[in-house]
Amino acid sequence: MNKSAKGFVREVSLPQIHDPRGDLTFVEGGNHIPFEIRRVYYLYNVPVDSERGGHAHRELEQVVFALSGSFRMRIDDGTTKSDYWLRDPRKGLYISKMIWREMDAFSQGAVCMVLASHRYDEADYFRNYDDFRAEVESHQA
Amino acid sequence: MNKSAKGFVREVSLPQIHDPRGDLTFVEGGNHIPFEIRRVYYLYNVPVDSERGGHAHRELEQVVFALSGSFRMRIDDGTTKSDYWLRDPRKGLYISKMIWREMDAFSQGAVCMVLASHRYDEADYFRNYDDFRAEVESHQA
């Protein structure tokens, strides 16, 4: 295998139609984001002291948005760690495959929406950090 | 043309993974809803006295959710009118083609998310109610 398994993240800015009747933001698969939208999921009723995530994906790509409130994404590509705050419904975080992610610091009433490139497949998950690290290191050899 | 252009709506219940760390609901195109997800859009920063909508689609199908707060969907198939309250993130409203819809009674901080079967196409819209009614009547002849 080659080194292409190394993951990366980047911010995605979506269009906003600003209107006195409310703001509207839209996203089309294969247009504003680099994959077709096979699955949408959302987190809500999240206690403010909650921690979520704690996994990585072999192939799945995602874009994460805060549609209400805010939270922190803690990102780890197996080599370096970085934090991103999500608080603007127009600004998502694209997360490639092979990225360990955790989420915390949810504000009261926060809503997290995720657009995903594949349907659910448990075999695509790394749920153990050491297994994830070992896979990353195998591509750095 | 045949009478299949007559629209309809129905409620869609999605799965919920209930968890003390927060609730998660997911939806896959072609699985939980009857179309692939080509476009996602969301409304936010909506004033409580706002009215949205006021259009119908020739072909587009949608499922509408309240991810936070609540609002009312006023539905009109050209013959009969009905109201639906959206307030549960798990419960969406499927809206077929040829349905006139308006939205109002937004609660403070409400977030409306819509999954749509097609990319944006202005030619797919009826923006004038009389044009919409005339099209419905042409299928009832």
XYZ file of N, CA and C in Angstrom:
846
model
N 0.844 -1.199 0.000
C 0.000 0.000 0.000
C 0.880 1.250 0.000
N 0.296 2.341 -0.457
C 1.084 3.565 -0.541
C 0.735 4.533 0.592
N 1.320 5.705 0.504
C 1.153 6.659 1.610
C -0.147 7.456 1.529
N -0.967 7.136 0.560
C -2.183 7.934 0.388
C -3.178 7.729 1.530
N -2.921 6.759 2.384
C -3.846 6.533 3.489
C -3.775 7.644 4.538
N -2.761 8.486 4.498
C -2.645 9.532 5.509
C -3.814 10.511 5.378
N -4.430 10.787 6.480
C -5.629 11.601 6.434
C -5.345 13.087 6.516
N -6.391 13.866 6.279
C -6.262 15.310 6.429
C -7.643 15.910 6.687
N -7.622 17.124 7.179
C -8.873 17.857 7.407
C -8.737 19.243 6.784
N -9.883 19.820 6.452
C -9.890 21.205 5.982
C -11.273 21.799 6.202
N -11.297 23.116 6.327
C -12.577 23.789 6.518
C -13.289 23.955 5.176
N -14.605 23.836 5.210
C -15.448 23.956 4.018
C -16.436 25.094 4.259
N -16.409 26.110 3.409
C -17.366 27.219 3.528
C -18.488 27.026 2.527
N -19.706 27.037 3.014
C -20.864 26.847 2.150
C -21.525 28.187 1.853
N -22.326 28.234 0.782
C -23.067 29.464 0.471
C -24.117 29.750 1.548
N -24.420 31.012 1.704
C -25.501 31.416 2.598
C -26.388 32.409 1.851
N -27.699 32.135 1.872
C -28.653 33.105 1.350
C -29.214 33.838 2.560
N -28.709 35.041 2.766
C -29.112 35.829 3.930
C -30.438 36.520 3.622
N -31.360 36.451 4.572
C -32.722 36.928 4.315
C -33.313 37.371 5.648
N -34.062 38.474 5.665
C -34.695 38.875 6.942
C -35.654 37.820 7.479
N -36.100 36.880 6.629
C -36.985 35.801 7.084
C -36.197 34.605 7.622
N -34.846 34.737 7.684
C -34.002 33.632 8.143
C -32.943 33.320 7.113
N -31.850 32.731 7.572
C -30.741 32.409 6.683
C -30.865 30.978 6.169
N -30.417 30.770 4.945
C -30.470 29.451 4.325
C -29.085 29.094 3.799
N -28.632 27.900 4.137
C -27.364 27.376 3.604
C -27.645 26.050 2.926
N -26.985 25.814 1.805
C -27.231 24.576 1.060
C -25.923 23.914 0.669
N -26.009 22.601 0.449
C -24.830 21.820 0.095
C -25.272 20.681 -0.824
N -24.564 20.529 -1.940
C -24.853 19.460 -2.897
C -23.662 18.516 -2.959
N -23.946 17.217 -2.865
C -22.889 16.227 -2.975
C -22.195 16.316 -4.325
N -20.864 16.201 -4.325
C -20.099 16.270 -5.558
C -19.937 17.671 -6.098
N -20.486 18.654 -5.385
C -20.381 20.050 -5.822
C -19.650 20.867 -4.745
N -20.311 21.099 -3.621
C -19.687 21.856 -2.535
C -18.783 20.992 -1.665
N -18.991 19.703 -1.718
C -18.163 18.751 -0.967
C -17.741 17.649 -1.931
N -16.617 16.973 -1.657
C -16.022 16.099 -2.683
C -16.594 14.688 -2.751
N -17.802 14.478 -2.254
C -18.401 13.141 -2.348
C -19.911 13.269 -2.436
N -20.551 12.214 -2.927
C -22.007 12.153 -2.895
C -22.466 11.844 -1.473
N -23.611 12.358 -1.088
C -24.110 12.222 0.284
C -24.911 10.924 0.392
N -24.299 9.928 1.013
C -24.974 8.628 1.150
C -25.707 8.513 2.485
N -25.277 9.305 3.461
C -25.827 9.180 4.814
C -25.733 10.543 5.488
N -26.769 10.890 6.218
C -26.787 12.103 7.040
C -27.097 11.659 8.456
N -26.342 12.149 9.435
C -26.745 11.883 10.813
C -26.544 13.117 11.655
N -27.233 13.148 12.794
C -27.147 14.333 13.631
C -27.251 13.949 15.094
N -26.537 14.725 15.870
C -26.477 14.566 17.326
C -27.244 15.702 17.969
N -28.041 15.385 18.976
C -28.838 16.399 19.665
C -29.092 15.896 21.082
N -29.655 16.731 21.905
C -29.820 16.391 23.331
C -28.476 15.982 23.944
N -27.434 16.692 23.581
C -26.087 16.346 24.049
C -25.795 17.104 25.340
N -25.521 16.403 26.447
C -25.153 17.104 27.683
C -23.879 17.920 27.481
N -23.778 19.054 28.179
C -22.649 19.957 27.942
C -21.308 19.338 28.359
N -21.328 18.328 29.222
C -20.071 17.695 29.636
C -19.800 16.403 28.870
N -20.498 16.217 27.758
C -20.401 14.966 27.009
C -19.144 14.924 26.149
N -18.637 13.719 25.920
C -17.561 13.500 24.949
C -18.037 12.444 23.958
N -17.869 12.740 22.674
C -18.330 11.829 21.620
C -17.163 11.553 20.687
N -17.406 10.650 19.766
C -16.378 10.345 18.778
C -15.497 9.227 19.285
N -14.183 9.418 19.226
C -13.281 8.358 19.636
C -13.243 7.219 18.636
N -13.088 7.580 17.348
C -12.933 6.552 16.321
C -12.331 7.178 15.064
N -11.956 6.307 14.144
C -11.495 6.739 12.818
C -12.118 5.797 11.791
N -12.005 6.180 10.506
C -12.579 5.363 9.434
C -11.508 4.963 8.424
N -11.645 3.756 7.903
C -10.723 3.292 6.862
C -10.969 4.031 5.544
N -12.224 4.260 5.206
C -12.555 4.845 3.901
C -13.512 6.036 3.973
N -14.346 6.068 4.993
C -15.406 7.079 5.046
C -14.844 8.498 5.099
N -15.446 9.380 4.319
C -15.199 10.820 4.404
C -16.445 11.484 4.970
N -16.258 12.576 5.681
C -17.375 13.267 6.301
C -17.165 14.772 6.259
N -18.263 15.496 6.343
C -18.195 16.921 6.658
C -19.124 17.161 7.838
N -18.594 17.837 8.860
C -19.290 18.039 10.135
C -19.668 19.515 10.274
N -20.899 19.755 10.730
C -21.394 21.121 10.911
C -22.034 21.291 12.285
N -21.920 22.469 12.850
C -22.713 22.866 14.014
C -23.912 23.647 13.488
N -25.091 23.034 13.476
C -26.285 23.743 12.978
C -26.894 24.617 14.056
N -26.565 24.311 15.300
C -26.987 25.155 16.419
C -25.898 25.039 17.474
N -25.630 26.133 18.185
C -24.633 26.090 19.243
C -23.237 25.832 18.719
N -22.399 25.211 19.554
C -20.992 25.018 19.206
C -20.442 23.784 19.913
N -19.322 23.293 19.397
C -18.589 22.192 20.028
C -17.182 22.169 19.443
N -16.348 21.350 20.050
C -14.957 21.236 19.627
C -14.719 19.874 18.982
N -13.986 19.867 17.873
C -13.524 18.628 17.251
C -12.033 18.511 17.539
N -11.649 17.411 18.130
C -10.242 17.133 18.407
C -9.775 16.107 17.376
N -8.850 16.539 16.541
C -8.444 15.803 15.343
C -7.030 15.268 15.528
N -6.802 14.049 15.063
C -5.500 13.397 15.215
C -5.274 12.531 13.975
N -4.252 12.887 13.190
C -3.980 12.087 11.977
C -3.006 10.948 12.262
N -2.735 10.707 13.525
C -1.814 9.643 13.913
C -0.413 10.166 14.172
N -0.189 11.409 13.742
C 1.117 12.037 13.939
C 0.966 13.345 14.711
N 0.038 14.180 14.268
C -0.163 15.474 14.917
C -1.635 15.654 15.288
N -1.853 16.454 16.322
C -3.198 16.715 16.825
C -3.545 18.182 16.636
N -4.819 18.444 16.391
C -5.274 19.832 16.277
C -6.727 19.917 16.700
N -7.104 21.105 17.147
C -8.477 21.346 17.599
C -9.178 22.317 16.650
N -10.444 22.066 16.413
C -11.274 22.963 15.608
C -12.549 23.240 16.385
N -12.946 24.513 16.425
C -14.232 24.872 17.023
C -15.248 25.039 15.904
N -16.371 24.363 16.041
C -17.460 24.531 15.083
C -18.558 25.344 15.743
N -18.948 26.435 15.102
C -19.978 27.309 15.692
C -20.759 28.060 14.630
N -20.387 27.943 13.353
C -21.041 28.682 12.279
C -21.686 27.666 11.330
N -23.026 27.723 11.156
C -23.689 26.717 10.312
C -23.182 26.672 8.878
N -22.527 27.744 8.429
C -22.014 27.770 7.049
C -20.670 27.076 6.899
N -20.000 26.848 8.031
C -18.605 26.391 7.966
C -18.460 25.001 8.537
N -18.227 24.048 7.635
C -18.057 22.668 8.041
C -16.604 22.274 8.129
N -16.373 21.111 8.691
C -15.030 20.545 8.759
C -15.034 19.249 7.962
N -14.286 19.265 6.848
C -14.113 18.040 6.064
C -13.086 17.161 6.758
N -13.419 15.888 6.951
C -12.531 14.934 7.606
C -12.366 13.748 6.664
N -11.156 13.561 6.182
C -10.896 12.446 5.261
C -10.896 11.128 6.027
N -10.670 10.058 5.316
C -10.419 8.772 5.957
C -9.152 8.861 6.810
N -8.988 7.928 7.695
C -7.781 7.789 8.516
C -7.493 9.022 9.378
N -8.548 9.500 10.025
C -8.442 10.595 10.999
C -9.170 10.174 12.271
N -8.449 10.195 13.388
C -9.074 9.952 14.675
C -9.728 11.246 15.140
N -10.998 11.141 15.563
C -11.693 12.353 15.991
C -12.438 12.120 17.302
N -12.414 13.176 18.130
C -13.212 13.207 19.345
C -13.925 14.544 19.392
N -15.059 14.584 20.088
C -15.851 15.805 20.165
C -16.171 16.080 21.623
N -16.061 17.370 22.007
C -16.437 17.724 23.374
C -16.816 19.205 23.427
N -17.001 19.709 24.629
C -17.323 21.124 24.865
C -18.588 21.554 24.116
N -19.595 20.706 24.122
C -20.872 21.052 23.495
C -21.559 22.165 24.277
N -22.033 23.168 23.576
C -22.851 24.196 24.231
C -24.261 23.655 24.457
N -24.978 24.305 25.346
C -26.366 23.919 25.612
C -27.174 23.966 24.314
N -27.836 22.865 23.978
C -28.697 22.841 22.791
C -27.957 22.679 21.477
N -26.675 22.352 21.535
C -25.908 22.204 20.293
C -26.484 21.076 19.433
N -26.444 21.288 18.118
C -26.835 20.264 17.155
C -25.681 20.085 16.171
N -25.192 18.860 16.086
C -24.110 18.504 15.162
C -24.701 17.699 14.012
N -24.507 18.166 12.783
C -24.954 17.404 11.613
C -23.745 16.944 10.808
N -23.793 15.699 10.352
C -22.680 15.125 9.599
C -23.194 14.579 8.270
N -22.499 14.939 7.185
C -22.756 14.370 5.868
C -21.660 13.350 5.601
N -22.043 12.144 5.208
C -21.067 11.062 5.072
C -21.098 10.463 3.671
N -19.942 9.961 3.242
C -19.747 9.491 1.870
C -20.223 8.059 1.651
N -20.492 7.328 2.718
C -20.916 5.937 2.601
C -22.033 5.657 3.601
N -22.760 4.604 3.315
C -23.703 4.091 4.302
C -22.930 3.496 5.478
N -23.639 3.222 6.535
C -23.015 2.681 7.743
C -22.392 1.314 7.467
N -21.152 1.127 7.939
C -20.448 -0.153 7.800
C -19.495 -0.292 8.978
N -19.849 -1.129 9.925
C -19.035 -1.267 11.135
C -17.598 -1.670 10.807
N -17.393 -2.412 9.707
C -16.041 -2.863 9.344
C -15.137 -1.707 8.939
N -15.734 -0.538 8.682
C -14.954 0.626 8.269
C -14.366 1.385 9.464
N -14.756 1.011 10.676
C -14.353 1.765 11.872
C -13.058 1.240 12.480
N -12.199 2.144 12.908
C -11.224 1.861 13.962
C -11.829 2.369 15.272
N -12.051 1.494 16.214
C -12.590 1.936 17.500
C -11.521 1.907 18.595
N -10.356 1.358 18.245
C -9.248 1.276 19.196
C -8.099 2.150 18.674
N -7.645 3.086 19.507
C -6.646 4.047 19.046
C -5.333 3.368 18.652
N -4.915 2.365 19.384
C -3.653 1.683 19.066
C -3.721 0.995 17.699
N -4.857 0.427 17.366
C -5.025 -0.183 16.042
C -4.907 0.886 14.952
N -5.519 2.048 15.204
C -5.446 3.158 14.252
C -3.992 3.596 14.059
N -3.289 3.799 15.161
C -1.885 4.233 15.105
C -1.039 3.220 14.337
N -1.274 1.963 14.587
C -0.486 0.918 13.906
C -0.716 0.977 12.400
N -1.970 1.236 11.995
C -2.279 1.338 10.562
C -1.588 2.560 9.953
N -1.608 3.687 10.652
C -0.922 4.885 10.158
C 0.564 4.604 10.001
N 1.170 3.984 11.005
C 2.618 3.723 10.958
C 2.969 2.776 9.820
N 2.068 1.871 9.487
C 2.353 0.927 8.402
C 2.492 1.648 7.070
N 1.873 2.839 6.960
C 1.961 3.625 5.727
C 3.136 4.580 5.738
N 3.746 4.744 6.902
C 4.901 5.649 7.002
C 6.209 4.901 6.813
N 6.140 3.586 6.740
C 7.371 2.774 6.669
C 8.089 3.039 5.341
N -50.672 13.517 -20.313
C -50.143 13.243 -18.971
C -51.204 12.559 -18.109
N -50.773 11.861 -17.104
C -51.711 11.120 -16.270
C -51.900 11.798 -14.913
N -52.634 11.140 -14.035
C -52.972 11.765 -12.761
C -51.888 11.585 -11.694
N -50.772 10.985 -12.065
C -49.736 10.728 -11.069
C -49.095 12.011 -10.554
N -49.401 13.130 -11.173
C -48.800 14.372 -10.712
C -49.369 14.834 -9.375
N -50.469 14.263 -8.923
C -51.046 14.694 -7.659
C -50.092 14.375 -6.507
N -49.869 15.362 -5.673
C -48.870 15.193 -4.631
C -49.435 14.585 -3.370
N -48.539 14.217 -2.471
C -48.951 13.719 -1.166
C -47.828 13.932 -0.158
N -48.190 13.869 1.095
C -47.210 13.988 2.174
C -47.417 12.818 3.135
N -46.362 12.479 3.859
C -46.484 11.481 4.921
C -45.355 11.686 5.916
N -45.577 11.251 7.129
C -44.545 11.371 8.154
C -43.534 10.237 8.006
N -42.282 10.544 8.286
C -41.186 9.581 8.198
C -40.528 9.505 9.572
N -40.492 8.322 10.166
C -39.830 8.134 11.458
C -38.455 7.522 11.231
N -37.457 8.171 11.761
C -36.081 7.690 11.608
C -35.623 6.976 12.870
N -34.574 6.144 12.746
C -34.011 5.490 13.938
C -33.363 6.523 14.866
N -33.360 6.178 16.131
C -32.650 7.004 17.114
C -31.790 6.089 17.975
N -30.516 6.447 18.107
C -29.645 5.757 19.052
C -29.576 6.633 20.288
N -30.336 6.222 21.301
C -30.419 6.996 22.536
C -29.204 6.687 23.397
N -28.572 7.711 23.939
C -27.302 7.533 24.643
C -27.201 8.642 25.688
N -26.698 8.335 26.880
C -26.531 9.413 27.871
C -25.580 10.503 27.393
N -24.749 10.231 26.382
C -23.847 11.250 25.834
C -24.519 12.080 24.741
N -25.828 11.824 24.501
C -26.551 12.540 23.455
C -27.213 11.563 22.512
N -28.255 12.023 21.844
C -29.006 11.171 20.926
C -28.492 11.345 19.499
N -28.547 10.247 18.748
C -28.087 10.261 17.356
C -29.190 9.694 16.472
N -29.489 10.415 15.405
C -30.443 9.927 14.400
C -29.761 9.932 13.045
N -30.030 8.897 12.243
C -29.362 8.798 10.942
C -30.379 8.494 9.851
N -29.987 8.861 8.641
C -30.859 8.664 7.479
C -29.988 8.405 6.254
N -30.322 7.351 5.518
C -29.595 6.993 4.307
C -30.532 7.114 3.110
N -30.063 7.776 2.062
C -30.853 7.907 0.842
C -31.151 6.541 0.249
N -32.379 6.356 -0.208
C -32.772 5.081 -0.794
C -33.036 3.990 0.213
N -32.892 4.322 1.481
C -33.123 3.333 2.545
C -34.255 3.820 3.455
N -33.983 4.865 4.248
C -35.006 5.395 5.147
C -35.945 6.357 4.444
N -35.501 6.881 3.329
C -36.312 7.800 2.524
C -36.248 7.323 1.071
N -37.273 7.658 0.268
C -37.401 6.996 -1.045
C -36.586 7.628 -2.168
N -35.531 8.380 -1.845
C -34.700 8.959 -2.911
C -33.278 9.102 -2.404
N -32.340 9.211 -3.337
C -30.956 9.536 -2.994
C -30.865 11.017 -2.635
N -29.973 11.341 -1.716
C -29.863 12.716 -1.201
C -28.897 13.500 -2.093
N -29.463 14.355 -2.939
C -28.633 15.153 -3.853
C -28.280 16.512 -3.261
N -29.114 16.970 -2.334
C -28.942 18.319 -1.798
C -29.455 18.335 -0.374
N -28.746 19.029 0.495
C -29.182 19.260 1.871
C -29.197 20.761 2.084
N -30.269 21.284 2.665
C -30.215 22.695 3.033
C -30.863 22.898 4.380
N -30.521 24.015 5.012
C -31.048 24.254 6.345
C -31.290 25.740 6.554
N -32.314 25.985 7.345
C -32.749 27.328 7.705
C -32.410 27.572 9.161
N -31.872 28.744 9.457
C -31.488 29.090 10.828
C -31.552 30.614 10.957
N -31.402 31.098 12.176
C -31.572 32.541 12.433
C -32.934 33.013 11.920
N -33.945 32.191 12.129
C -35.277 32.514 11.614
C -36.058 33.297 12.680
N -36.488 34.524 12.380
C -37.310 35.265 13.340
C -38.611 34.509 13.640
N -39.089 34.643 14.877
C -40.251 33.850 15.277
C -41.517 34.228 14.511
N -41.545 35.422 13.939
C -42.746 35.831 13.187
C -42.554 35.637 11.676
N -41.561 34.853 11.301
C -41.224 34.694 9.888
C -42.160 33.710 9.194
N -42.349 33.935 7.900
C -43.051 32.968 7.053
C -42.150 32.606 5.885
N -42.001 31.313 5.641
C -41.120 30.829 4.574
C -41.914 29.919 3.654
N -41.259 29.516 2.599
C -41.908 28.584 1.692
C -42.673 29.344 0.637
N -43.924 28.978 0.396
C -44.701 29.637 -0.639
C -44.268 29.208 -2.032
N -44.114 27.889 -2.221
C -43.790 27.373 -3.551
C -44.138 25.884 -3.611
N -44.065 25.349 -4.812
C -44.220 23.909 -5.045
C -43.181 23.498 -6.077
N -43.014 22.189 -6.234
C -42.026 21.674 -7.190
C -42.693 20.748 -8.204
N -42.199 20.814 -9.427
C -42.695 19.913 -10.474
C -42.229 18.482 -10.229
N -40.994 18.299 -9.819
C -40.427 16.956 -9.677
C -39.763 16.700 -8.324
N -39.267 17.729 -7.682
C -38.465 17.552 -6.465
C -39.264 16.910 -5.342
N -38.635 15.941 -4.677
C -39.155 15.371 -3.434
C -38.250 15.818 -2.293
N -38.828 15.960 -1.109
C -38.061 16.427 0.036
C -38.533 15.726 1.303
N -37.647 15.696 2.294
C -38.056 15.360 3.657
C -37.548 16.480 4.557
N -38.445 17.012 5.375
C -38.177 18.193 6.204
C -38.123 17.769 7.667
N -37.137 18.283 8.405
C -36.967 17.973 9.827
C -36.774 19.247 10.643
N -37.240 19.213 11.875
C -36.886 20.237 12.868
C -35.748 19.662 13.709
N -34.528 20.118 13.474
C -33.391 19.596 14.253
C -33.273 20.300 15.591
N -33.866 21.471 15.689
C -33.938 22.198 16.950
C -35.226 22.993 16.930
N -35.890 23.124 18.069
C -37.111 23.905 18.132
C -38.240 23.285 17.339
N -39.125 24.154 16.863
C -40.323 23.669 16.172
C -40.824 24.717 15.177
N -41.636 24.254 14.253
C -42.304 25.143 13.305
C -43.469 24.388 12.687
N -44.274 25.119 11.923
C -45.453 24.530 11.287
C -45.252 24.479 9.771
N -45.639 23.356 9.167
C -45.680 23.246 7.704
C -47.144 23.289 7.294
N -47.482 24.216 6.414
C -48.840 24.325 5.890
C -48.805 23.753 4.475
N -49.527 22.675 4.287
C -49.444 21.841 3.085
C -50.734 21.972 2.289
N -50.584 22.028 0.977
C -51.738 22.208 0.092
C -51.461 21.422 -1.187
N -52.269 20.403 -1.449
C -52.046 19.608 -2.670
C -52.832 20.163 -3.856
N -53.391 21.340 -3.669
C -54.165 21.968 -4.734
C -55.655 21.738 -4.570
N -55.985 20.786 -3.680
C -57.390 20.476 -3.422
C -57.698 20.623 -1.930
N -56.863 20.043 -1.097
C -57.074 20.116 0.349
C -55.817 20.631 1.047
N -56.051 21.253 2.199
C -54.964 21.844 2.982
C -54.850 21.122 4.317
N -53.636 21.014 4.815
C -53.430 20.411 6.126
C -52.190 21.016 6.760
N -52.158 20.992 8.094
C -51.029 21.536 8.856
C -50.295 20.417 9.562
N -48.975 20.535 9.610
C -48.133 19.584 10.344
C -47.182 20.387 11.233
N -47.064 19.955 12.477
C -46.081 20.571 13.375
C -44.842 19.697 13.398
N -43.714 20.301 13.163
C -42.440 19.571 13.274
C -41.738 20.026 14.542
N -41.382 19.055 15.391
C -40.731 19.402 16.650
C -39.829 18.286 17.171
N -39.822 17.121 16.501
C -39.033 15.969 16.945
C -37.976 15.661 15.880
N -36.671 15.726 16.234
C -35.638 15.511 15.214
C -35.717 14.154 14.518
N -36.396 13.201 15.122
C -36.510 11.870 14.511
C -37.614 11.789 13.476
N -38.522 12.756 13.498
C -39.733 12.643 12.671
C -39.770 13.707 11.591
N -39.597 13.252 10.359
C -39.602 14.164 9.237
C -40.926 14.155 8.513
N -41.079 15.104 7.610
C -42.262 15.163 6.761
C -41.812 15.002 5.314
N -42.221 13.861 4.717
C -41.944 13.651 3.300
C -42.944 14.456 2.486
N -42.445 15.217 1.524
C -43.296 16.042 0.655
C -42.975 15.670 -0.779
N -43.950 15.107 -1.466
C -43.743 14.707 -2.863
C -43.717 15.937 -3.763
N -43.539 15.701 -5.027
C -43.718 16.767 -6.017
C -45.164 17.262 -5.985
N -45.399 18.414 -6.528
C -46.738 18.992 -6.690
C -47.472 19.190 -5.359
N -46.739 19.761 -4.409
C -47.311 20.149 -3.119
C -46.904 21.589 -2.835
N -47.888 22.439 -2.612
C -47.598 23.812 -2.192
C -47.342 23.809 -0.699
N -46.245 24.438 -0.263
C -45.913 24.441 1.167
C -45.546 25.829 1.640
N -45.976 26.112 2.861
C -45.572 27.330 3.558
C -45.156 26.937 4.962
N -44.288 27.726 5.565
C -43.784 27.437 6.901
C -43.930 28.680 7.766
N -44.362 28.474 9.026
C -44.441 29.608 9.933
C -44.371 29.107 11.374
N -44.627 30.004 12.313
C -44.649 29.664 13.743
C -43.330 29.047 14.203
N -42.224 29.604 13.719
C -40.914 29.129 14.150
C -40.684 29.490 15.616
N -40.217 28.521 16.388
C -39.818 28.816 17.765
C -38.449 29.502 17.752
N -38.133 30.140 18.875
C -36.826 30.788 19.007
C -35.714 29.759 18.800
N -34.780 30.036 17.885
C -33.639 29.146 17.664
C -33.956 27.903 16.842
N -35.122 27.863 16.224
C -35.485 26.690 15.420
C -34.498 26.490 14.263
N -34.208 25.225 13.970
C -33.389 24.863 12.814
C -34.176 23.863 11.982
N -34.396 24.193 10.728
C -35.091 23.327 9.774
C -34.078 22.752 8.801
N -34.000 21.424 8.726
C -33.118 20.782 7.753
C -33.958 20.046 6.721
N -33.557 20.159 5.453
C -34.300 19.532 4.367
C -33.349 18.671 3.534
N -33.773 17.442 3.272
C -33.068 16.548 2.354
C -33.847 16.533 1.050
N -33.154 16.741 -0.055
C -33.842 16.908 -1.339
C -33.314 15.919 -2.376
N -34.200 15.556 -3.291
C -33.920 14.493 -4.265
C -33.150 14.980 -5.487
N -33.054 16.277 -5.660
C -32.373 16.824 -6.833
C -31.547 18.042 -6.422
N -30.599 18.362 -7.266
C -29.890 19.628 -7.116
C -30.845 20.783 -7.437
N -30.402 21.961 -7.097
C -31.216 23.157 -7.317
C -31.494 23.365 -8.802
N -32.759 23.655 -9.121
C -33.146 23.926 -10.503
C -34.351 24.862 -10.476
N -34.123 26.124 -10.793
C -35.195 27.118 -10.696
C -36.388 26.730 -11.575
N -36.143 26.032 -12.681
C -37.235 25.643 -13.591
C -38.187 24.635 -12.956
N -37.768 24.031 -11.841
C -38.605 23.029 -11.165
C -39.636 23.667 -10.232
N -39.509 24.983 -10.010
C -40.361 25.661 -9.023
C -41.655 26.188 -9.625
N -42.751 26.042 -8.889
C -43.907 26.922 -9.039
C -43.793 27.982 -7.944
N -43.682 29.230 -8.330
C -43.602 30.296 -7.325
C -44.918 31.082 -7.253
N -45.802 30.795 -8.188
C -47.103 31.473 -8.243
C -48.187 30.438 -7.967
N -49.029 30.716 -6.963
C -50.024 29.728 -6.544
C -51.036 29.413 -7.646
N -51.434 30.424 -8.397
C -52.425 30.193 -9.452
C -51.875 29.272 -10.546
N -50.582 29.422 -10.850
C -49.956 28.517 -11.831
C -49.972 27.085 -11.314
N -49.674 26.941 -10.015
C -49.673 25.615 -9.390
C -51.068 24.992 -9.462
N -52.077 25.777 -9.085
C -53.462 25.291 -9.111
C -53.879 24.876 -10.522
N -53.499 25.669 -11.497
C -53.865 25.352 -12.891
C -53.240 24.023 -13.308
N -51.991 23.776 -12.867
C -51.323 22.521 -13.219
C -52.022 21.339 -12.544
N -52.409 21.514 -11.271
C -53.134 20.438 -10.568
C -54.444 20.145 -11.290
N -55.164 21.193 -11.644
C -56.468 21.003 -12.296
C -56.330 20.326 -13.650
N -55.231 20.580 -14.328
C -55.035 19.963 -15.648
C -54.909 18.448 -15.532
N -54.496 17.968 -14.327
C -54.379 16.519 -14.109
C -55.668 15.907 -13.577
N -56.603 16.769 -13.185
C -57.873 16.271 -12.648
C -58.933 16.178 -13.733
N -58.596 16.687 -14.902
C -59.599 16.730 -15.970
C -60.005 15.315 -16.419
